[in-house]
XYZ file of C-alpha atoms in Angstrom:
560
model
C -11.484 44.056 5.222
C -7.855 45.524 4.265
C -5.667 42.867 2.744
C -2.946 41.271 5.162
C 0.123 43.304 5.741
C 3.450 42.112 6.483
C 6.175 43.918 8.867
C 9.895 43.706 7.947
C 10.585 44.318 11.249
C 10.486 40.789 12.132
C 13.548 39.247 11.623
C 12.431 37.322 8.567
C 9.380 38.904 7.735
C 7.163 36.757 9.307
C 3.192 37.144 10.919
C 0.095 35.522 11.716
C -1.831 35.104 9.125
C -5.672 36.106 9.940
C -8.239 32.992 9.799
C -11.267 35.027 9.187
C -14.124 34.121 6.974
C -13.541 36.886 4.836
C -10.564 36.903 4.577
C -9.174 36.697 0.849
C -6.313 34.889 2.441
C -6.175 31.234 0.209
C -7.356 28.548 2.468
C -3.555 26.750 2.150
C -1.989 29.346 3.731
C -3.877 28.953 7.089
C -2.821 25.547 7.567
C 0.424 27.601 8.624
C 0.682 30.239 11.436
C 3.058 32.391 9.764
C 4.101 33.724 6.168
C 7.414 34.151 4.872
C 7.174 37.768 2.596
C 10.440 39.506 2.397
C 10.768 42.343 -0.153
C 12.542 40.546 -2.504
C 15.333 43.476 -3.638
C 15.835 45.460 -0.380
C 19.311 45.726 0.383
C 20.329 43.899 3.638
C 21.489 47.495 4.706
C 18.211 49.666 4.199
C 15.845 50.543 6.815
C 12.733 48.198 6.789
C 10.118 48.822 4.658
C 6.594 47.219 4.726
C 5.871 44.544 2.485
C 1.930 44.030 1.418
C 0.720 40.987 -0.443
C -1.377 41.766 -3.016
C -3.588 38.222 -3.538
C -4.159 37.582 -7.152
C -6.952 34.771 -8.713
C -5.395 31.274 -8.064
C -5.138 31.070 -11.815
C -2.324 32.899 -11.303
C -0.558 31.194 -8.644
C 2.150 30.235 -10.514
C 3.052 33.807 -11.268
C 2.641 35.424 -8.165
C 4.028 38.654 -7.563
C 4.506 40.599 -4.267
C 4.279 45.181 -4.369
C 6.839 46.457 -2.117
C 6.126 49.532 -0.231
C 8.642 51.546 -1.533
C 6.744 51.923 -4.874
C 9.043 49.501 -6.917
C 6.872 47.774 -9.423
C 5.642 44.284 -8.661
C 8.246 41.248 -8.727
C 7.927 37.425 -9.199
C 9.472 36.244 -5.945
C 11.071 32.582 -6.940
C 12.131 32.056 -2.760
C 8.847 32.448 -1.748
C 6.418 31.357 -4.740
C 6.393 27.655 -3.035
C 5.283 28.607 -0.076
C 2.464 30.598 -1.374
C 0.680 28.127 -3.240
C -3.041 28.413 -2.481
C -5.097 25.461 -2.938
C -6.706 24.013 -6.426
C -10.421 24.172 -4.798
C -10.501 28.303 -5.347
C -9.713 28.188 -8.910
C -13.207 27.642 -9.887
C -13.702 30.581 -10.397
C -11.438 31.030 -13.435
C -12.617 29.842 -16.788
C -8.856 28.721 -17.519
C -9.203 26.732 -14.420
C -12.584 25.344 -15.171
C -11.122 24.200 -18.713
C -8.031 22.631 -17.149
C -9.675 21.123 -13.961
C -7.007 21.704 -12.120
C -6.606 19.552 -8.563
C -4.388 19.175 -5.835
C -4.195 15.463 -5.520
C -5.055 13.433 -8.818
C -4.521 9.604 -7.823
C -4.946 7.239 -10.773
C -5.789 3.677 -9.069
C -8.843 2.923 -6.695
C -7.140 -0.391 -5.106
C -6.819 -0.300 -1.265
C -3.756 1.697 -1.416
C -5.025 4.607 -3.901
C -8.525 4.420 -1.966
C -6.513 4.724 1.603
C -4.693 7.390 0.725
C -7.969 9.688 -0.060
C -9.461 8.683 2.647
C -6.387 9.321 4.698
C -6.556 12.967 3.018
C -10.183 13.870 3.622
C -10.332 12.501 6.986
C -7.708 14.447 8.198
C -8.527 18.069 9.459
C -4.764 19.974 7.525
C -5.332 18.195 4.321
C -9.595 18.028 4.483
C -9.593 21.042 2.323
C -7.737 19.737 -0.741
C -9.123 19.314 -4.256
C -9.046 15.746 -4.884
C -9.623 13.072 -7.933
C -9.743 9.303 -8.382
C -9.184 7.964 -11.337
C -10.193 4.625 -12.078
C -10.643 2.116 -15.188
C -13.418 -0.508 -13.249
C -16.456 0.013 -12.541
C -16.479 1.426 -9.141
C -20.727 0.793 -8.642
C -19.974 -2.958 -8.852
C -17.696 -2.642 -5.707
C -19.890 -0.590 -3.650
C -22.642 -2.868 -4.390
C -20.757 -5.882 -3.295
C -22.519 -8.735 -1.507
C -20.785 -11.998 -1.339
C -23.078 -15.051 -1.084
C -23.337 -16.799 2.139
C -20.422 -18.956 3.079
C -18.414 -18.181 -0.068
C -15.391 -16.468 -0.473
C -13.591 -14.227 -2.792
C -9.979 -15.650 -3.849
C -7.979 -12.739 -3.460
C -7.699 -12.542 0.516
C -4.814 -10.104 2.098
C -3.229 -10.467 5.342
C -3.834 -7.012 7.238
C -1.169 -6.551 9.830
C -2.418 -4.778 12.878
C -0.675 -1.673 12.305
C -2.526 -1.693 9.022
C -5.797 -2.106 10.443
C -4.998 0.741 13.148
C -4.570 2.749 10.117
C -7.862 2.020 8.653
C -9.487 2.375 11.660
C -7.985 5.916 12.260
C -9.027 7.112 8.873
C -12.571 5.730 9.988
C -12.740 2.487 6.917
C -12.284 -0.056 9.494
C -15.690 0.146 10.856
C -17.206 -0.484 7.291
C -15.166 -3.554 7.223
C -17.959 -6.821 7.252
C -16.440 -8.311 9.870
C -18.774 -11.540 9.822
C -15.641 -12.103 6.760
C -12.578 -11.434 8.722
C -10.825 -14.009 10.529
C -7.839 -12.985 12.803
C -4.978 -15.880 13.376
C -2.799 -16.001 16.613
C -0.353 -18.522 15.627
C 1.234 -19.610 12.312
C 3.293 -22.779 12.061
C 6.041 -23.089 9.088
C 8.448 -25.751 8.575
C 11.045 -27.048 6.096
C 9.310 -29.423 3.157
C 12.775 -30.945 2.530
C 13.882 -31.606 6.229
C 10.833 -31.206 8.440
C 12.750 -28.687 10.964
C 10.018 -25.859 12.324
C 8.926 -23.201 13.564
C 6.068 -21.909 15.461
C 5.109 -18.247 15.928
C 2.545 -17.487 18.346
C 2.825 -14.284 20.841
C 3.482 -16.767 24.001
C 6.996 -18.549 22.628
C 8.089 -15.436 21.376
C 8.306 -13.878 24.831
C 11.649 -14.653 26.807
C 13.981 -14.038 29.799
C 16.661 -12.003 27.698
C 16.298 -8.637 26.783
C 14.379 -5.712 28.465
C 11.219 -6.720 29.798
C 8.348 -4.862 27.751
C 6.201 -2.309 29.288
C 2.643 -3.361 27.859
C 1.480 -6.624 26.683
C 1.983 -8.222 23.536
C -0.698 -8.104 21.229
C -2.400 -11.380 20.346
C -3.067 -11.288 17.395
C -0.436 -11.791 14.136
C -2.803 -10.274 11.192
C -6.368 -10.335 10.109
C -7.641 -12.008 6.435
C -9.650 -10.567 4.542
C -11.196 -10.487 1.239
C -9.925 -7.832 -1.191
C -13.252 -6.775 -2.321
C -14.348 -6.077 1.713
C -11.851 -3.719 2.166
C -12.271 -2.009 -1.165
C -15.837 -1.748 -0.734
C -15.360 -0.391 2.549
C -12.783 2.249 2.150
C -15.299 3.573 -0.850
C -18.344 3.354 1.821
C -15.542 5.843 4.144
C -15.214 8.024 1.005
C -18.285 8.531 0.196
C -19.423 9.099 3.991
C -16.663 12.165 3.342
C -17.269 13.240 0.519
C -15.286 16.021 -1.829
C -13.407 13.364 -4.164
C -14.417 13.344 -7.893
C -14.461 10.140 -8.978
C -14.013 9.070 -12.446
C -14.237 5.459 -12.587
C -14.762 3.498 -15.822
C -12.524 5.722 -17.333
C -8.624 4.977 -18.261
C -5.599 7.131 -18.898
C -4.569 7.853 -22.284
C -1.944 9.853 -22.094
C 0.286 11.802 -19.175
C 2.007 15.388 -20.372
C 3.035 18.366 -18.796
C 0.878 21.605 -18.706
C 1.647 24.847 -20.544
C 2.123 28.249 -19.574
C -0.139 30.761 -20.584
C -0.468 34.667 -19.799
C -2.813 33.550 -17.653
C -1.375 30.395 -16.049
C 1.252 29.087 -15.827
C 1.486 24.805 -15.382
C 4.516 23.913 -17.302
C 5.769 21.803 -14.754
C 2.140 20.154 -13.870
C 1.085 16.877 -14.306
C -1.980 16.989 -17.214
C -3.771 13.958 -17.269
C -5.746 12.923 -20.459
C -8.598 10.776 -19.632
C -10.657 8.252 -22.149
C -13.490 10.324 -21.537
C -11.630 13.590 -23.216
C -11.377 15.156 -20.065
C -8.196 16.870 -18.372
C -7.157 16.658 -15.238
C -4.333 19.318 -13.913
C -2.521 17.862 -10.655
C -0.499 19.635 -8.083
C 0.333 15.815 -6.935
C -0.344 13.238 -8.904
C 0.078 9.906 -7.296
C 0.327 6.548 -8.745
C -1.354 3.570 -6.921
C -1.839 1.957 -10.662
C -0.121 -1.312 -10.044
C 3.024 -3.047 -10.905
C 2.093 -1.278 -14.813
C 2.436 1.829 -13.708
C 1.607 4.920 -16.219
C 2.622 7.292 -13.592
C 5.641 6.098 -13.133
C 7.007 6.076 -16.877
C 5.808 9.404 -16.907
C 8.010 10.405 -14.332
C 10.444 8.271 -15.756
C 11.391 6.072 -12.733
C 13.218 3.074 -13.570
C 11.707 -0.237 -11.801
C 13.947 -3.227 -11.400
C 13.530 -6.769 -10.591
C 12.968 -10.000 -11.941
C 10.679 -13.042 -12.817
C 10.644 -15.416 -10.243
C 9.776 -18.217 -12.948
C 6.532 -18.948 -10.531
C 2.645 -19.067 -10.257
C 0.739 -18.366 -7.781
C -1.806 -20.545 -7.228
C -4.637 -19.382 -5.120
C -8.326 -21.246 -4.488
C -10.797 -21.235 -0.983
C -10.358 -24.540 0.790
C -13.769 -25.881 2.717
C -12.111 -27.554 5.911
C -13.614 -30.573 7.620
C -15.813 -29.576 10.606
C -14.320 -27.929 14.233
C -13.509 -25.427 15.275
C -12.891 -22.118 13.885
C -9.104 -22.315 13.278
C -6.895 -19.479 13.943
C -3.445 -20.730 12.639
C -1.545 -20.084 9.649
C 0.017 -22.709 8.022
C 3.189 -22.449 5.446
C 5.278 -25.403 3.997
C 8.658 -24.656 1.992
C 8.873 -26.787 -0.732
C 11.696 -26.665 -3.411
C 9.299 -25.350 -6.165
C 8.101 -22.691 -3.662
C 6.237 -22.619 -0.601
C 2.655 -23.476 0.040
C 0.606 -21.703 2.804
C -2.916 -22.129 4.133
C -4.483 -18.952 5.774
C -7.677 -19.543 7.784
C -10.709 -17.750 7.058
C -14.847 -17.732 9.479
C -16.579 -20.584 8.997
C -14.130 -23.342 8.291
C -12.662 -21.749 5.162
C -9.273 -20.996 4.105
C -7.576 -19.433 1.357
C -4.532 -21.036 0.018
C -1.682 -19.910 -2.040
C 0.766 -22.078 -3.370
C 3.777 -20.794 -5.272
C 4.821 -23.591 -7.986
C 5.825 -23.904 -11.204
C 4.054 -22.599 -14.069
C 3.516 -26.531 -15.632
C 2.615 -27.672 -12.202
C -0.101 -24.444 -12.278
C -1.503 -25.663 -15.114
C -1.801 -28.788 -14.340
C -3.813 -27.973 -10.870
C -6.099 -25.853 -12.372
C -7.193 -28.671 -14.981
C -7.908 -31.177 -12.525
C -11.029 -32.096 -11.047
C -12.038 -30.781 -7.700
C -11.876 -33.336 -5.989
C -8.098 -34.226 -7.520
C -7.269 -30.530 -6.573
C -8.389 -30.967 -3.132
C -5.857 -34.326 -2.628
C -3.211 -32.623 -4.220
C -3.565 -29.529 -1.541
C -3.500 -32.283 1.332
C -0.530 -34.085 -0.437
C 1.159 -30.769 -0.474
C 1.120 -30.262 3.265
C 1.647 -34.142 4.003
C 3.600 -36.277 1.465
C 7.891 -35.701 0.682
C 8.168 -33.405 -2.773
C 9.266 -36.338 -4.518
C 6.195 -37.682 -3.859
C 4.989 -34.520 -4.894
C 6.643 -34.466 -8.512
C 5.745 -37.774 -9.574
C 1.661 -36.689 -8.861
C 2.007 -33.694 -10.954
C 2.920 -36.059 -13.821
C -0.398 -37.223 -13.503
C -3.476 -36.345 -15.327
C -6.108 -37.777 -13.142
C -6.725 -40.160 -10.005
C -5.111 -38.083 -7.498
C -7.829 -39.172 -4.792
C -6.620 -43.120 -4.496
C -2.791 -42.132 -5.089
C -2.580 -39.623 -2.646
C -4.931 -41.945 0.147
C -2.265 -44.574 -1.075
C 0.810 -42.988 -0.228
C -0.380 -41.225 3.098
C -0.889 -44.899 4.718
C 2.865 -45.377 3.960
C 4.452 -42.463 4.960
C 5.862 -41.549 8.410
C 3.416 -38.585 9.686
C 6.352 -36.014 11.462
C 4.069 -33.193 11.636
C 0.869 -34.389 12.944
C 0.721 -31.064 14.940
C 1.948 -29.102 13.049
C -0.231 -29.976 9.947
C -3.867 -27.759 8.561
C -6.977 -30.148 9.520
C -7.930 -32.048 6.376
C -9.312 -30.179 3.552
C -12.776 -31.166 2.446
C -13.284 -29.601 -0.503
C -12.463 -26.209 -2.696
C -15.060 -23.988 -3.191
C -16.484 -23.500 -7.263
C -14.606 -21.174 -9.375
C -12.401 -20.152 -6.913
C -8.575 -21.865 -8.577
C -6.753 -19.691 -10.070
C -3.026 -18.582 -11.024
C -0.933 -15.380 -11.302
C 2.476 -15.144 -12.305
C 4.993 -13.910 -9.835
C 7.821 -11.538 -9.857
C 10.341 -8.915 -7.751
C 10.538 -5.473 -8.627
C 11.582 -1.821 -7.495
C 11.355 1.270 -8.531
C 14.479 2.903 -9.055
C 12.933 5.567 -6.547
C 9.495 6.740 -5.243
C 8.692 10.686 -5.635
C 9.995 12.899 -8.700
C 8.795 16.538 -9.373
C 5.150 16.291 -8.475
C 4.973 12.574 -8.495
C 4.768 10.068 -5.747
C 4.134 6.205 -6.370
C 2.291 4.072 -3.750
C 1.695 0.166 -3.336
C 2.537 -2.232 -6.380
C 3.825 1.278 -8.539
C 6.631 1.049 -6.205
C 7.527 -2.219 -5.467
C 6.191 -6.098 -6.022
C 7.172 -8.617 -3.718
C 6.909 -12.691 -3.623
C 3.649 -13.187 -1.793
C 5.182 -15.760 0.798
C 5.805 -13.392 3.604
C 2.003 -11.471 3.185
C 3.047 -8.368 3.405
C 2.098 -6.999 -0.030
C -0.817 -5.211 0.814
C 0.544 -4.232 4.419
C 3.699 -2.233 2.434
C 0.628 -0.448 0.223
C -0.622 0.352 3.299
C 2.614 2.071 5.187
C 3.199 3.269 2.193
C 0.263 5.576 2.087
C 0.468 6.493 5.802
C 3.640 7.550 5.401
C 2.362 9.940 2.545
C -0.355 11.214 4.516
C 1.445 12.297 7.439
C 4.140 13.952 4.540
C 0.924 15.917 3.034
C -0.061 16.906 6.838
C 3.593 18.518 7.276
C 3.801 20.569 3.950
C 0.120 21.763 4.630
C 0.875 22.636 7.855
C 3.928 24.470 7.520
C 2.376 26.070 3.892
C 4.694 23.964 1.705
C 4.274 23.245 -2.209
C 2.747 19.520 -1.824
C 4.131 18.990 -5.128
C 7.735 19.631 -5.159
C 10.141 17.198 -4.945
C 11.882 18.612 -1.644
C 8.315 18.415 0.032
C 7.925 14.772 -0.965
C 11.299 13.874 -0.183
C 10.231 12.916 3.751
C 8.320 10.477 2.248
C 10.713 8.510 0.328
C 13.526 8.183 2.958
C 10.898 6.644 5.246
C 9.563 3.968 2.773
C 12.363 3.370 0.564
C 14.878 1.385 2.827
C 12.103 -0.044 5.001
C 10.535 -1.684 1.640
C 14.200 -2.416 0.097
C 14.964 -4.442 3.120
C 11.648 -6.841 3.221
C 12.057 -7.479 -0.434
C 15.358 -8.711 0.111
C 14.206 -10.787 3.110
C 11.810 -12.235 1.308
C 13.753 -12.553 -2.285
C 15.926 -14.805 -0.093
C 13.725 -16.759 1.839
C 12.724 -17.786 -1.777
C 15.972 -18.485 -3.019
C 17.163 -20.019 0.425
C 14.258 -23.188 0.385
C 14.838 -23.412 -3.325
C 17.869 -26.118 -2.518
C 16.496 -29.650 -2.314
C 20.159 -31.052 -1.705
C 23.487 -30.179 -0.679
C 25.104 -28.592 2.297
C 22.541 -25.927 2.227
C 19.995 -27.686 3.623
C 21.060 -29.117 6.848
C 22.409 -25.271 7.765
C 19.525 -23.470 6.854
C 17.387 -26.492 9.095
C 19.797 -26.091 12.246
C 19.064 -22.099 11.819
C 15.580 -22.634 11.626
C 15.363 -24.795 14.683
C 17.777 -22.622 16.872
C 15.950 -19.512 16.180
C 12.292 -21.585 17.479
C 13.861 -21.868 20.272
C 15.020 -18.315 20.637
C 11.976 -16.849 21.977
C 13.335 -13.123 22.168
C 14.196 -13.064 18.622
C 11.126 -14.465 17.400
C 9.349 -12.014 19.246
C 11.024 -9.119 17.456
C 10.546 -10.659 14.245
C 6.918 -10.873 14.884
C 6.804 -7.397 15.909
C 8.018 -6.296 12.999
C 5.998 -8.529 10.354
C 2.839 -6.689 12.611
C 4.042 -3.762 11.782
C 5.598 -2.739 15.296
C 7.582 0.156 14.061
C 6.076 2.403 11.630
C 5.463 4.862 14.517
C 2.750 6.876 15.867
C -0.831 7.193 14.555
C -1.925 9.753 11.889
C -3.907 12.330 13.846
């Protein structure tokens, strides 16, 4: 068929763009409904003059050139070049392609966030058609193949807000999920270690008389736990039920350059990835979901800042005495850091207590049965009580059943139903720290999850900020595709940054004071941050709004 034509007569230049089969139209242009071509050296003050694009192998994208009508010889238009990028998939055909396997979207990380994002990209219809690649250093079969025995638990359980899980279920992952091993919770109970003052959060008290009255009902439920490992193996169950990612697993990245220009190609502003395996992978995008670590981001050069919070995280599944399933969340400030209890099916729990590193080591080299009276002492007994057990090296058991008999019980409703037992193998520790990255896109680069930003695990909302972090970049991808944008350039990815930045800036400061706030044992401090605990439990309104936004109430409309 004759090769697309473009009238000046249109103000700017602009037409549809045919969608034919045939034709030789790159598939990235489609995803927009009309094509910017001016002649790039007509005066303003000339008659128009018809413009024809004359489509050259993707190889040679980078130098694309545009004939005028008026016979002048052919041009490299810089205005327009971005907006004519075709996509990486047609460059097969080129053996300079073939040699640089060139993609649109390399992501290096297969956690939850680099495996949501892929499957955010494949599942929806404007970005379906990219050339994608996963890079991974684990063994990817392992995770696939994961079957957890009966009743036991992995230790590394996230909190899933429901916006998070809407997300997951729009890019189709959620229904993988083993659900038998998720446990929502509808309430969670936290209180002051130091002065006992409280407060509950549950859907019903955080309803009120002031304020507007709200149009649709609350939702019931605060977040879901569940097991890293079930939502990993879940999202790559969704991936592989798409299909078109290449995914290099067991394989780790050696170095991180920029490409070359040839006669043939020019990629001298492209990500090249050098794998372990000798391979090369040429990105368009390449995104880094490659933890707090990040290669991608020294690459790009992004400054992360932060600090050491001088404190483990101790984490270990709790067997709870017999009843009911419980659907509460639990979370005690102490002055070495707080200590939470997060239910999971079948009378499990997962806890994670933030402490120091001494006091880390000494809970993971006590006996299980010590362990599992220190975890009920730390819900139950005064920190000074507290300190003096940590001095011990054994006989936890009698001293804690000791000093429960004479101490005043202020929280007997407030409390986690006695723990039973810990579950094998499960204790272990993990230092923790604060830290930012300076920013989160540069010139083809954008950083997802722990590459941007690490935050004190007390509020749960790690995973959850991985998670709108990668929605967010989705629905960026969807916009440059759509309206035939570079997905690369910085000015493309720049939507995405103002939307997470501030959003994730904020929380970590919340929660970098929080820590700092229940750090006081003595002094003034603590009878004013007590009063403003118990004034705000009994502000129903404004817990409500808090508890809208820890589930994730305004990050906006779906993906699709």
């Amino acid at each position: 068929m004759p090769r697309p034509r473009i009238d000046d007569d249109y103000d700017q230049g602009w037409t549809p763009v045919s969608s034919d089969n045939d034709d030789p139209t790159p598939a990235f242009l489609h995803a927009s409904s009309r094509v910017p071509a001016p002649c790039p050296r007509r005066p303003i003050n000339r008659p128009p003059v018809m413009v024809t694009w004359t489509p050259l192998p993707l190889p040679q994208l980078a130098r694309r050139c545009f004939r005028c009508a008026c016979g002048q010889p052919p041009v490299r238009c810089a205005r327009t070049s971005r907006r004519r990028y075709g996509t990486a998939s047609t460059t097969a055909k080129s053996p300079a392609a073939r040699a640089a396997d060139i993609f649109d979207v390399v992501c290096v990380g297969g956690g939850p966030a680099g495996l949501s994002l892929l499957a955010g990209l494949r599942a929806s219809a404007p970005t379906a058609h990219l050339k994608v690649a996963l890079v991974e250093s684990q063994d990817l079969s392992r995770t696939r193949q994961w079957r957890a025995r009966e009743g036991d638990f992995s230790n590394r359980v996230s909190s899933l807000t429901p916006t998070s899980v809407g997300f997951l279920d729009e890019v189709g992952a959620w229904p993988h999920v083993q659900r038998q091993r998720v446990q929502a919770y509808t309430d969670m109970q936290v209180w002051d270690g130091v002065s006992d003052a409280s407060i509950s959060f549950d859907w019903g008290s955080g309803s009120g008389s002031l304020g507007p009255a709200r149009r649709t009902p609350e939702p019931q439920t605060i977040a879901y736990m569940t097991e890293n490992l079930n939502l990993t193996a879940a999202l790559l169950a969704r991936l592989d039920e798409l299909g078109g990612v290449e995914v290099l697993d067991k394989t780790r990245v050696e170095e991180i350059s920029l490409g070359q220009a040839t006669e043939e190609l020019d990629l001298s502003g492209w990500p090249v990835v050098q794998l372990s395996n000798g391979s090369k992978l040429t990105a368009r995008l390449l995104v880094g979901a490659d933890g707090a670590n990040s290669p991608v981001r020294v690459f790009a050069g992004i400054e992360s800042r932060g600090w050491d919070y001088e404190r483990h995280g101790v984490v270990a599944t709790m067997r709870l005495e017999e009843g009911q399933d419980v659907r509460t969340a639990y979370q005690r400030f102490l002055p070495t850091g707080p200590v939470a209890l997060l239910p999971l099916p079948r009378n499990a729990a997962t806890l994670v207590w933030s402490t120091l590193p001494s006091h880390a080591a000494h809970l993971k080299s006590l006996s299980a049965a010590d362990f599992t009276a220190m975890v009920n002492a730390a819900f139950r007994l005064p920190p000074v009580d507290l300190t003096y057990m940590h001095t011990r090296p054994e006989g936890q058991v009698d001293e804690v059943s000791w000093r429960l008999e004479h101490t005043p019980r202020t929280q007997d409703g407030r409390i986690p139903r006695w723990m039973a037992g810990v579950q094998d193998g499960s204790v272990a520790s993990f230092p923790l720290k604060m830290r930012h990255a300076d920013e989160y896109i540069g010139e083809r680069v954008a950083l997802v999850g722990d590459a941007a930003h690490t935050i004190h695990p007390l509020a749960g909302q790690g995973l959850n900020q991985g998670q709108g972090d990668v929605q967010a970049l989705v629905k960026t991808l969807q916009y440059a595709v759509r309206h035939g944008q570079d997905i690369g350039a910085r000015l493309t990815l720049e939507p995405y940054n103002s939307a997470r930045y501030a959003q994730n800036n904020a929380l970590l400061g919340v929660v970098d004071k929080l820590h700092k706030l229940y750090s006081v044992e003595s002094g003034p401090l603590v009878p004013l941050r007590s009063w403003g605990l118990r004034a705000m439990d009994a502000m129903g309104p404004v817990k409500g709004a808090i508890m809208a936004q820890a589930a994730g109430g305004g990050s906006g409309r779906g993906l699709f």
